[in-house]
Amino acid sequence: MENDHFDTEIIKTKNVNFYYGAFKALTDITMNFEKRNVTALIGPSGCGKSTLLRLLNRMNDLIAGARVEGEVLFEGMNIYDPEVDPVEVRRRIGMVFQKPNPFPKSIFNNITYGPRLTGTANKSDLEALAEQSLKQAVLWDEVKDILGRSAMTLSGGQQQRLCIARALAMKPDILLMDEPTSALDPISTAKIEELIDELKKTYTIIIVTHNMQQAARISDKTGFFYIGKLIEYNATEKIFTNPDVKQTEDYITGRFG
Amino acid sequence: MTRQTVSGAMKRRYLKQHLFFGAVRLSAIILTLALGGILFYIIVNGIQVISWEFLTSPPTDSMTKGGIMPAILGTLYLTLGAITVALPLGVVAAIYLTEYAKQGRIVRAIRVGVNCLAGVPSVVFGLFGLGFFVVFLKFGSSILAGALTLGILILPTIIGASEEALKGVPQTFREASLALGVSKWLTIWKIVLPNALPGILTGSILGIGRAAGETAPIMFTAAAFFTAKLPGSIFDEVMALPYHVYVLATAGTHIEETRPIQFGTVLVLVALVLGIDLIAIIIRSYMRRKKRW
């Protein structure tokens, strides 16, 4: 594996095993993620790719009976160290979910919810932050006149971009995306993909996707998972043209999965 | 199979269906009639004594004349006191049970306990209130003791409704908030609780109705047979509507004579409970309209 860009790596897993109760969902995952890159995690349902994603910002803590072995080093610090506050980790590593999940609040209050509760109180700061985040998520032009309207009135694709803007408002270093377009129509999907391309100039993006064309289109590196194991992790172009492992080839050519 | 037997079987099935639907309809009608009948009976018998004076003056002439103002006020105090005690306590308990406690044997045991509490006869609460609040804590027969006793009485209703309401808040809201690096407590306070509020209010509505109507729990803890003086503090005894009816109908020397006052009092009690319910229902539907997911 070509993981020797140590100067650009931002987060890495080291020999990580993950259990849901007695079930071992991930086995010995060692993986580096590079700064300002898009990394795609692909594989058939139940292969552990979403589990790995949620492990990177400790969202799996919420699941009763979940257990992690090994280390996840974020800028050299193990985020599973007992000293580390998971709340702090999630501030630095944001997440966008499969289904758009805006709060039943106004568009403006959705964006400013996080910053407001974590320290930004000044109204003009919040307004500037909302504008900036919405612009980054390419939603500003569509909503700038209706910021007070309920987020629930937006379309699915707009809601998802709002959720991205909401995550960006926390100014995270990494953005985790768990199948962010699987609930969206093709046009909204294309918009989000364009957006990801733009965001990677500033952010590190790790995305789980079921859609192999999507992985091929938007990612720089791709990891293929199968039954809890990282089968192959390589440059996306290589994975999709000339994979090293037979299983990877079988999966991307649609022979199974 | 011949045509004959098929249609015979069909007929029997239709007959069964008609019988079943008929029974269902009948029970619904009986229910409505019973409720309507009770209300009608109360209104017809009670309306004649209702007047501004009846609502605003104390009883006179050994409670055979005059109004029921002290009892109305007393019931209001007791009910508001009970809800003030039980609502925060019940909501906090429900938050603990649904959001914090590790789901397991202990939580199950607490739930069973809460459900048992809901099934305890109200006179037992009355005796407990007498023993604990009135005697042991030396509150005496007072608004405080009565409100606390009623509060415990309605606690299971509020815990149950709050738990359901909290569970009804989509998990995705919690995830969204936590993923932004907002702490669990703030997530509950800012997202979960506001969205559960309409459901919690529903529970409180039921609780308020029950607290206002109960006689046994306040009999030993708060209710006065007669006091023309209005309570000056929470350590004073009060008259209360349900207890007033009980007293007039069983313990007075002019039971027949005061019949109209009894019905008038019951009518006021029913109107009061429905009024409180109505306010809560309006608040709830307003909130529901605002929050939609």
Coordinates of C-alpha atoms in Angstrom, one line a residue:
Chain A
M1 CA 0.0 0.0 0.0
E2 CA 1.2 3.5 -0.7
N3 CA 0.8 5.2 2.6
D4 CA 4.0 7.1 2.8
H5 CA 2.7 10.7 2.6
F6 CA 3.2 11.2 6.3
D7 CA 3.3 15.0 6.1
T8 CA -0.2 15.1 4.6
E9 CA -2.0 12.5 6.7
I10 CA -4.6 13.8 9.1
I11 CA -6.3 10.8 10.6
K12 CA -5.4 7.1 10.7
T13 CA -6.6 3.9 12.2
K14 CA -4.1 1.4 13.6
N15 CA -5.0 -2.2 14.0
V16 CA -8.6 -1.4 14.7
N17 CA -11.1 -4.1 15.7
F18 CA -14.7 -3.3 16.3
Y19 CA -17.4 -5.3 18.0
Y20 CA -21.2 -5.0 18.3
G21 CA -21.6 -7.1 21.4
A22 CA -20.2 -10.5 20.4
F23 CA -20.2 -9.7 16.6
K24 CA -16.9 -8.6 15.2
A25 CA -17.8 -5.9 12.6
L26 CA -14.2 -4.8 11.7
T27 CA -11.0 -6.8 11.7
D28 CA -7.6 -5.2 11.9
I29 CA -8.2 -2.1 10.0
T30 CA -5.1 0.1 9.4
M31 CA -5.7 3.0 7.1
N32 CA -4.4 6.5 6.6
F33 CA -6.5 9.3 5.4
E34 CA -4.9 12.3 3.7
K35 CA -5.5 15.9 4.2
R36 CA -7.7 17.7 1.6
N37 CA -8.4 14.5 -0.2
V38 CA -11.6 12.6 -0.9
T39 CA -11.4 9.1 0.3
A40 CA -14.3 6.7 -0.7
L41 CA -15.1 3.6 1.3
I42 CA -16.9 1.0 -0.8
G43 CA -18.1 -2.5 -0.4
P44 CA -21.3 -4.6 -0.2
S45 CA -23.9 -4.0 2.6
G46 CA -22.7 -5.1 6.0
C47 CA -19.0 -4.9 5.1
G48 CA -18.3 -2.5 7.9
K49 CA -17.6 0.7 5.9
S50 CA -20.2 2.7 7.7
T51 CA -19.0 1.3 11.0
L52 CA -15.5 2.5 10.2
L53 CA -16.8 5.9 9.3
R54 CA -18.7 6.3 12.5
L55 CA -15.8 5.1 14.4
L56 CA -13.7 8.1 13.2
N57 CA -15.7 10.6 15.2
R58 CA -16.9 8.3 17.9
M59 CA -20.5 8.2 16.8
N60 CA -20.4 4.5 17.5
D61 CA -20.2 5.4 21.2
L62 CA -24.0 5.8 21.1
I63 CA -24.5 2.1 20.4
A64 CA -24.9 0.0 23.5
G65 CA -22.5 -2.9 23.5
A66 CA -20.1 -1.4 20.9
R67 CA -16.4 -1.9 21.6
V68 CA -13.3 -0.7 19.9
E69 CA -9.8 -2.1 20.0
G70 CA -6.7 -0.5 18.5
E71 CA -6.1 3.2 17.9
V72 CA -7.5 6.0 15.9
L73 CA -5.0 8.7 15.6
F74 CA -6.2 12.2 14.8
E75 CA -3.3 14.5 14.3
G76 CA -1.3 12.1 16.3
M77 CA -3.7 11.8 19.2
N78 CA -5.6 8.7 19.9
I79 CA -9.3 9.8 20.0
Y80 CA -10.2 6.6 22.0
D81 CA -7.8 7.7 24.8
P82 CA -9.9 7.9 28.1
E83 CA -8.6 11.5 28.5
V84 CA -10.2 12.6 25.2
D85 CA -13.7 14.1 25.2
P86 CA -15.8 12.6 22.4
V87 CA -17.7 15.9 22.2
E88 CA -14.5 17.7 21.3
V89 CA -13.6 15.1 18.7
R90 CA -17.0 15.5 17.0
R91 CA -16.5 19.3 16.9
R92 CA -13.4 18.8 14.8
I93 CA -14.7 15.9 12.7
G94 CA -18.2 16.6 11.3
M95 CA -20.7 14.2 9.8
V96 CA -23.4 14.2 7.2
F97 CA -25.9 11.3 7.3
Q98 CA -27.6 9.1 4.8
K99 CA -30.9 10.8 5.1
P100 CA -31.0 14.6 5.4
N101 CA -31.8 15.3 9.0
P102 CA -32.3 19.0 9.5
F103 CA -33.8 20.1 12.9
P104 CA -37.4 21.2 12.9
K105 CA -36.1 24.8 13.2
S106 CA -35.6 27.7 10.8
I107 CA -32.8 27.5 8.2
F108 CA -30.9 30.1 10.0
N109 CA -31.2 28.3 13.4
N110 CA -30.2 25.0 11.8
I111 CA -26.9 26.5 10.7
T112 CA -26.2 28.4 13.9
Y113 CA -27.3 25.7 16.3
G114 CA -23.9 24.2 16.7
P115 CA -21.8 27.4 16.9
R116 CA -24.3 29.0 19.3
L117 CA -24.1 26.1 21.7
T118 CA -20.3 25.9 21.5
G119 CA -19.4 29.5 22.1
T120 CA -20.4 31.9 19.3
A121 CA -23.0 34.2 20.9
N122 CA -22.6 37.4 18.8
K123 CA -25.5 37.8 16.4
S124 CA -23.5 39.4 13.6
D125 CA -20.9 36.7 13.9
L126 CA -23.6 34.1 13.6
E127 CA -25.1 35.8 10.6
A128 CA -21.7 36.0 8.9
L129 CA -21.1 32.4 9.7
A130 CA -24.5 31.3 8.4
E131 CA -23.9 33.2 5.1
Q132 CA -20.4 31.8 4.7
S133 CA -21.5 28.2 5.5
L134 CA -24.4 28.4 3.1
K135 CA -22.3 29.7 0.4
Q136 CA -19.7 27.0 0.9
A137 CA -22.6 24.5 0.6
V138 CA -23.8 26.3 -2.5
L139 CA -27.2 26.8 -1.0
W140 CA -27.0 30.5 -0.3
D141 CA -28.6 31.8 -3.5
E142 CA -31.6 29.5 -3.0
V143 CA -32.3 30.4 0.7
K144 CA -30.9 33.8 1.4
D145 CA -34.4 35.4 1.4
I146 CA -36.1 32.6 3.4
L147 CA -33.6 32.1 6.2
G148 CA -36.4 32.3 8.8
R149 CA -38.5 29.6 7.1
S150 CA -38.6 26.0 8.5
A151 CA -35.8 23.8 7.1
M152 CA -38.5 21.1 6.7
T153 CA -40.0 23.1 3.8
L154 CA -36.8 22.6 1.7
S155 CA -36.5 19.8 -0.9
G156 CA -34.5 16.7 0.0
G157 CA -31.4 17.9 -1.9
Q158 CA -31.6 21.3 -0.4
Q159 CA -32.0 19.7 3.1
Q160 CA -28.9 17.7 2.5
R161 CA -26.9 20.7 1.5
L162 CA -28.2 22.5 4.5
C163 CA -26.9 19.6 6.7
I164 CA -23.6 20.0 5.0
A165 CA -23.6 23.7 5.7
R166 CA -24.6 23.0 9.3
A167 CA -21.6 20.7 9.6
L168 CA -19.3 23.3 8.0
A169 CA -20.4 26.0 10.4
M170 CA -18.5 24.2 13.1
K171 CA -15.4 24.6 11.0
P172 CA -14.3 21.0 11.2
D173 CA -11.1 19.6 9.8
I174 CA -12.7 16.5 8.5
L175 CA -16.1 15.9 7.0
L176 CA -17.5 12.3 7.2
M177 CA -20.3 11.5 4.8
D178 CA -22.4 8.4 5.2
E179 CA -24.0 7.7 1.8
P180 CA -25.0 11.4 1.5
T181 CA -26.8 11.0 -1.8
S182 CA -28.5 7.7 -1.5
A183 CA -31.8 9.3 -0.6
L184 CA -31.6 12.0 -3.4
D185 CA -32.6 12.3 -7.0
P186 CA -29.9 12.4 -9.7
I187 CA -29.9 16.2 -10.1
S188 CA -29.4 16.7 -6.4
T189 CA -26.8 14.0 -6.3
A190 CA -24.8 15.8 -9.1
K191 CA -25.0 19.0 -7.1
I192 CA -23.6 17.4 -4.0
E193 CA -20.9 15.7 -6.0
E194 CA -19.8 19.1 -7.4
L195 CA -19.9 20.5 -3.9
I196 CA -17.7 17.7 -2.6
D197 CA -15.2 18.5 -5.3
E198 CA -15.2 22.1 -4.2
L199 CA -15.0 21.3 -0.5
K200 CA -12.0 19.1 -0.7
K201 CA -9.9 22.3 -1.3
T202 CA -10.5 23.1 2.3
Y203 CA -11.6 20.0 4.0
T204 CA -10.7 16.3 4.3
I205 CA -13.6 14.3 3.1
I206 CA -14.2 10.6 3.8
I207 CA -17.3 9.3 2.1
V208 CA -19.1 6.0 2.3
T209 CA -21.0 5.2 -0.9
H210 CA -22.9 2.3 -2.4
N211 CA -22.6 3.9 -5.8
M212 CA -19.3 2.8 -7.5
Q213 CA -19.6 5.4 -10.2
Q214 CA -19.8 8.0 -7.6
A215 CA -16.7 6.7 -5.8
A216 CA -14.9 6.7 -9.2
R217 CA -16.1 10.2 -10.0
I218 CA -15.3 12.1 -6.8
S219 CA -12.6 10.3 -4.8
D220 CA -8.9 10.4 -4.9
K221 CA -8.4 7.2 -3.0
T222 CA -10.7 4.3 -2.5
G223 CA -10.9 1.5 0.1
F224 CA -12.7 -1.7 -0.6
F225 CA -14.2 -3.5 2.3
Y226 CA -15.5 -7.0 2.5
I227 CA -16.9 -8.8 5.6
G228 CA -15.2 -6.4 8.0
K229 CA -11.8 -6.4 6.3
L230 CA -10.0 -3.8 4.3
I231 CA -9.4 -5.8 1.1
E232 CA -7.7 -3.1 -0.9
Y233 CA -6.8 0.6 -0.4
N234 CA -5.4 2.4 -3.4
A235 CA -5.6 5.4 -5.6
T236 CA -9.2 5.5 -7.0
E237 CA -8.0 5.3 -10.6
K238 CA -6.0 2.2 -9.9
I239 CA -8.9 0.5 -8.0
F240 CA -11.2 1.0 -10.9
T241 CA -8.9 0.2 -13.7
N242 CA -6.4 -2.2 -12.5
P243 CA -7.0 -3.5 -8.9
D244 CA -4.4 -5.6 -7.2
V245 CA -6.8 -8.0 -5.6
K246 CA -9.2 -10.3 -7.4
Q247 CA -12.1 -9.7 -5.0
T248 CA -11.9 -5.9 -5.7
E249 CA -12.2 -6.5 -9.4
D250 CA -15.1 -8.9 -8.9
Y251 CA -16.9 -6.3 -6.8
I252 CA -16.4 -3.3 -9.1
T253 CA -17.2 -5.3 -12.2
G254 CA -20.5 -6.3 -10.5
R255 CA -19.7 -10.0 -10.2
F256 CA -20.9 -9.9 -6.6
G257 CA -22.2 -7.5 -4.0
Chain B
M1 CA -68.6 -27.7 -4.7
T2 CA -72.0 -26.5 -6.0
R3 CA -73.1 -23.0 -6.4
Q4 CA -75.6 -23.5 -3.6
T5 CA -73.1 -24.3 -0.9
V6 CA -70.8 -21.4 -1.9
S7 CA -73.5 -18.8 -1.6
G8 CA -74.7 -20.4 1.6
A9 CA -71.2 -20.1 3.1
M10 CA -71.0 -16.5 1.9
K11 CA -74.3 -15.7 3.5
R12 CA -73.2 -17.0 6.8
R13 CA -70.0 -15.0 6.6
Y14 CA -71.9 -11.8 5.8
L15 CA -74.2 -12.5 8.7
K16 CA -71.3 -12.9 11.0
Q17 CA -69.7 -9.7 9.7
H18 CA -72.9 -7.8 10.2
L19 CA -73.4 -9.1 13.7
F20 CA -69.8 -8.2 14.6
F21 CA -70.0 -4.7 13.1
G22 CA -73.4 -4.2 14.9
A23 CA -71.8 -5.2 18.2
V24 CA -68.9 -2.8 17.7
R25 CA -71.3 0.0 16.7
L26 CA -73.5 -0.7 19.7
S27 CA -70.7 -0.5 22.2
A28 CA -69.5 2.8 20.7
I29 CA -73.1 4.2 21.0
I30 CA -73.5 2.9 24.6
L31 CA -70.2 4.6 25.5
T32 CA -71.2 7.9 24.0
L33 CA -74.7 7.7 25.5
A34 CA -73.2 7.0 29.0
L35 CA -70.9 10.0 28.7
G36 CA -73.5 12.2 27.3
G37 CA -76.0 11.1 29.8
I38 CA -73.8 11.9 32.7
L39 CA -72.9 15.3 31.4
F40 CA -76.6 16.0 30.6
Y41 CA -77.7 14.9 34.1
I42 CA -75.1 17.1 35.7
I43 CA -75.9 20.1 33.6
V44 CA -79.6 19.8 34.0
N45 CA -79.4 19.5 37.8
G46 CA -76.5 21.8 38.4
I47 CA -77.2 24.8 36.0
Q48 CA -79.9 26.3 38.2
V49 CA -77.7 27.1 41.1
I50 CA -74.8 28.5 38.9
S51 CA -74.6 32.2 39.3
W52 CA -72.0 34.8 39.6
E53 CA -72.7 34.8 43.4
F54 CA -72.4 31.0 43.6
L55 CA -68.9 31.2 42.0
T56 CA -67.6 34.1 44.0
S57 CA -68.9 33.8 47.6
P58 CA -68.3 31.4 50.4
P59 CA -70.9 29.0 51.7
T60 CA -73.3 30.3 54.3
D61 CA -75.9 28.9 56.7
S62 CA -74.1 25.6 57.5
M63 CA -73.2 25.3 53.8
T64 CA -76.9 25.1 52.7
K65 CA -76.7 28.4 51.0
G66 CA -74.0 30.7 49.5
G67 CA -71.4 29.8 47.0
I68 CA -68.3 27.6 46.6
M69 CA -65.6 30.1 45.9
P70 CA -63.2 28.8 48.6
A71 CA -63.5 25.3 47.1
I72 CA -62.8 26.5 43.6
L73 CA -59.7 28.3 44.7
G74 CA -58.6 25.4 46.8
T75 CA -58.9 22.9 44.0
L76 CA -57.0 25.3 41.7
Y77 CA -54.2 25.7 44.2
L78 CA -54.0 22.0 44.9
T79 CA -54.0 21.1 41.2
L80 CA -51.5 23.7 40.2
G81 CA -49.3 22.7 43.2
A82 CA -49.5 19.0 42.1
I83 CA -48.5 19.7 38.6
T84 CA -45.7 22.0 39.7
V85 CA -44.3 19.2 41.8
A86 CA -45.0 16.3 39.4
L87 CA -44.2 17.8 36.0
P88 CA -40.5 18.6 36.5
L89 CA -40.0 15.4 38.6
G90 CA -41.7 13.2 36.1
V91 CA -40.0 14.7 33.1
V92 CA -36.6 14.4 34.7
A93 CA -37.3 10.8 35.7
A94 CA -38.4 10.1 32.1
I95 CA -35.3 11.7 30.7
Y96 CA -33.2 9.5 33.0
L97 CA -35.1 6.3 32.0
T98 CA -35.0 6.9 28.2
E99 CA -31.8 8.9 27.6
Y100 CA -29.3 8.1 30.3
A101 CA -30.0 4.9 32.1
K102 CA -28.4 1.8 30.7
Q103 CA -31.3 -0.3 29.4
G104 CA -31.3 -3.4 31.6
R105 CA -32.7 -5.0 34.7
I106 CA -32.7 -2.0 36.9
V107 CA -34.5 0.2 34.4
R108 CA -37.1 -2.5 33.9
A109 CA -37.6 -2.8 37.7
I110 CA -38.1 1.0 37.9
R111 CA -40.6 0.9 35.1
V112 CA -42.5 -1.9 36.8
G113 CA -42.5 0.2 40.0
V114 CA -43.8 3.2 38.2
N115 CA -46.6 1.1 36.6
C116 CA -47.5 -0.4 40.0
L117 CA -47.6 3.1 41.5
A118 CA -50.2 4.0 38.8
G119 CA -52.4 1.1 40.0
V120 CA -52.4 1.9 43.7
P121 CA -55.8 3.0 45.0
S122 CA -55.9 6.7 45.6
V123 CA -56.8 6.4 49.3
V124 CA -53.5 4.7 49.9
F125 CA -51.8 7.8 48.6
G126 CA -54.0 9.8 51.0
L127 CA -52.8 7.7 53.9
F128 CA -49.2 7.9 52.8
G129 CA -49.6 11.7 52.5
L130 CA -51.0 11.8 56.0
G131 CA -48.3 9.7 57.5
F132 CA -45.4 11.3 55.6
F133 CA -46.2 14.9 54.8
V134 CA -48.7 15.8 57.4
V135 CA -47.3 14.0 60.4
F136 CA -43.7 13.1 59.8
L137 CA -42.7 16.3 58.0
K138 CA -45.1 18.3 60.1
F139 CA -46.7 20.2 57.2
G140 CA -50.0 19.7 58.9
S141 CA -53.2 19.5 56.8
S142 CA -52.2 22.0 54.2
I143 CA -52.1 23.0 50.5
L144 CA -48.4 21.9 50.6
A145 CA -49.2 18.4 51.9
G146 CA -52.2 17.9 49.6
A147 CA -50.3 19.1 46.5
L148 CA -47.4 16.8 47.2
T149 CA -49.7 13.9 47.7
L150 CA -51.6 14.6 44.5
G151 CA -48.2 15.1 42.8
I152 CA -47.1 11.6 43.7
L153 CA -50.5 10.3 42.5
I154 CA -50.1 11.7 39.0
L155 CA -46.4 11.1 38.8
P156 CA -46.7 7.7 37.0
T157 CA -49.0 9.2 34.3
I158 CA -46.6 12.0 33.6
I159 CA -43.5 9.7 33.6
G160 CA -45.3 7.3 31.2
A161 CA -46.4 10.0 28.8
S162 CA -43.0 11.8 28.9
E163 CA -41.2 8.6 28.2
E164 CA -43.4 7.9 25.2
A165 CA -42.9 11.5 24.0
L166 CA -39.1 11.3 24.4
K167 CA -39.0 8.0 22.6
G168 CA -41.0 9.5 19.8
V169 CA -38.3 12.1 19.0
P170 CA -36.4 10.7 16.0
Q171 CA -33.0 9.3 16.8
T172 CA -31.7 11.2 13.8
F173 CA -32.2 14.5 15.6
R174 CA -30.0 13.3 18.5
E175 CA -27.4 12.0 16.0
A176 CA -27.4 15.3 14.1
S177 CA -26.8 17.3 17.2
L178 CA -24.2 15.0 18.8
A179 CA -22.3 14.9 15.5
L180 CA -22.0 18.7 15.6
G181 CA -20.0 18.3 18.8
V182 CA -22.9 19.4 21.1
S183 CA -22.9 17.6 24.4
K184 CA -25.5 15.0 25.3
W185 CA -27.1 17.2 27.9
L186 CA -27.4 20.2 25.6
T187 CA -28.8 17.9 22.9
I188 CA -31.5 16.8 25.2
W189 CA -32.2 20.3 26.4
K190 CA -32.2 22.0 23.0
I191 CA -33.5 19.3 20.7
V192 CA -35.1 16.3 22.4
L193 CA -37.1 18.1 25.1
P194 CA -38.6 20.8 22.9
N195 CA -39.7 18.2 20.4
A196 CA -41.2 16.0 23.1
L197 CA -43.0 18.8 24.7
P198 CA -46.4 18.3 23.0
G199 CA -46.5 14.7 24.1
I200 CA -45.4 15.6 27.6
L201 CA -48.2 18.1 27.8
T202 CA -50.7 15.4 26.8
G203 CA -49.6 13.4 29.8
S204 CA -49.9 16.5 32.0
I205 CA -53.5 17.0 30.8
L206 CA -54.4 13.6 32.0
G207 CA -52.6 14.2 35.3
I208 CA -54.3 17.6 35.9
G209 CA -57.7 16.1 35.3
R210 CA -57.0 13.3 37.7
A211 CA -55.5 15.6 40.4
A212 CA -58.5 18.0 40.3
G213 CA -61.0 15.2 40.6
E214 CA -59.6 13.0 43.4
T215 CA -61.1 13.2 46.8
A216 CA -59.3 10.5 48.8
P217 CA -55.7 11.8 48.6
I218 CA -56.7 15.3 49.9
M219 CA -59.2 14.1 52.5
F220 CA -56.5 13.6 55.1
T221 CA -53.9 15.9 53.8
A222 CA -55.3 19.2 52.7
A223 CA -59.1 19.5 52.6
A224 CA -61.1 21.4 55.2
F225 CA -64.7 20.6 55.9
F226 CA -65.5 24.2 56.0
T227 CA -63.4 27.4 56.1
A228 CA -64.8 30.7 55.0
K229 CA -61.3 32.2 55.2
L230 CA -59.2 32.0 52.1
P231 CA -55.8 30.4 52.5
G232 CA -53.0 32.8 53.3
S233 CA -50.1 30.5 52.7
I234 CA -49.3 27.0 51.5
F235 CA -49.4 25.8 55.1
D236 CA -53.2 26.5 55.3
E237 CA -56.0 24.1 54.9
V238 CA -58.3 24.6 52.0
M239 CA -61.7 23.5 50.8
A240 CA -61.7 21.6 47.6
L241 CA -64.5 20.9 45.0
P242 CA -64.5 17.0 45.1
Y243 CA -64.3 17.0 48.9
H244 CA -67.0 19.6 49.2
V245 CA -69.3 17.4 47.2
Y246 CA -68.4 14.4 49.3
V247 CA -69.1 16.4 52.5
L248 CA -72.4 17.8 51.3
A249 CA -73.6 14.4 50.0
T250 CA -72.6 12.3 53.0
A251 CA -71.8 14.2 56.1
G252 CA -74.1 17.2 56.3
T253 CA -77.3 17.4 58.1
H254 CA -79.1 18.8 55.1
I255 CA -78.2 16.3 52.4
E256 CA -81.4 16.6 50.4
E257 CA -81.6 20.3 50.8
T258 CA -78.1 20.8 49.4
R259 CA -78.6 18.5 46.4
P260 CA -78.7 21.4 43.9
I261 CA -75.5 22.8 45.4
Q262 CA -73.9 19.4 45.1
F263 CA -74.7 19.3 41.4
G264 CA -73.6 22.8 40.9
T265 CA -70.3 22.0 42.5
V266 CA -69.9 19.0 40.3
L267 CA -70.7 21.0 37.3
V268 CA -68.0 23.6 38.2
L269 CA -65.5 20.8 38.8
V270 CA -66.2 19.2 35.4
A271 CA -66.0 22.6 33.7
L272 CA -62.8 23.4 35.5
V273 CA -61.1 20.2 34.4
L274 CA -62.4 20.6 30.9
G275 CA -61.2 24.2 30.9
I276 CA -57.7 23.2 32.0
D277 CA -57.7 20.4 29.4
L278 CA -58.8 22.8 26.7
I279 CA -56.0 25.3 27.4
A280 CA -53.4 22.4 27.3
I281 CA -54.9 21.1 24.1
I282 CA -54.7 24.5 22.5
I283 CA -51.0 24.9 23.5
R284 CA -50.3 21.4 22.3
S285 CA -51.9 21.7 18.9
Y286 CA -50.1 25.1 18.5
M287 CA -46.8 23.5 19.2
R288 CA -47.6 20.5 16.9
R289 CA -48.3 22.9 14.1
K290 CA -45.0 24.5 14.6
K291 CA -42.9 21.4 14.8
R292 CA -43.3 18.9 12.0
W293 CA -41.0 16.2 10.8

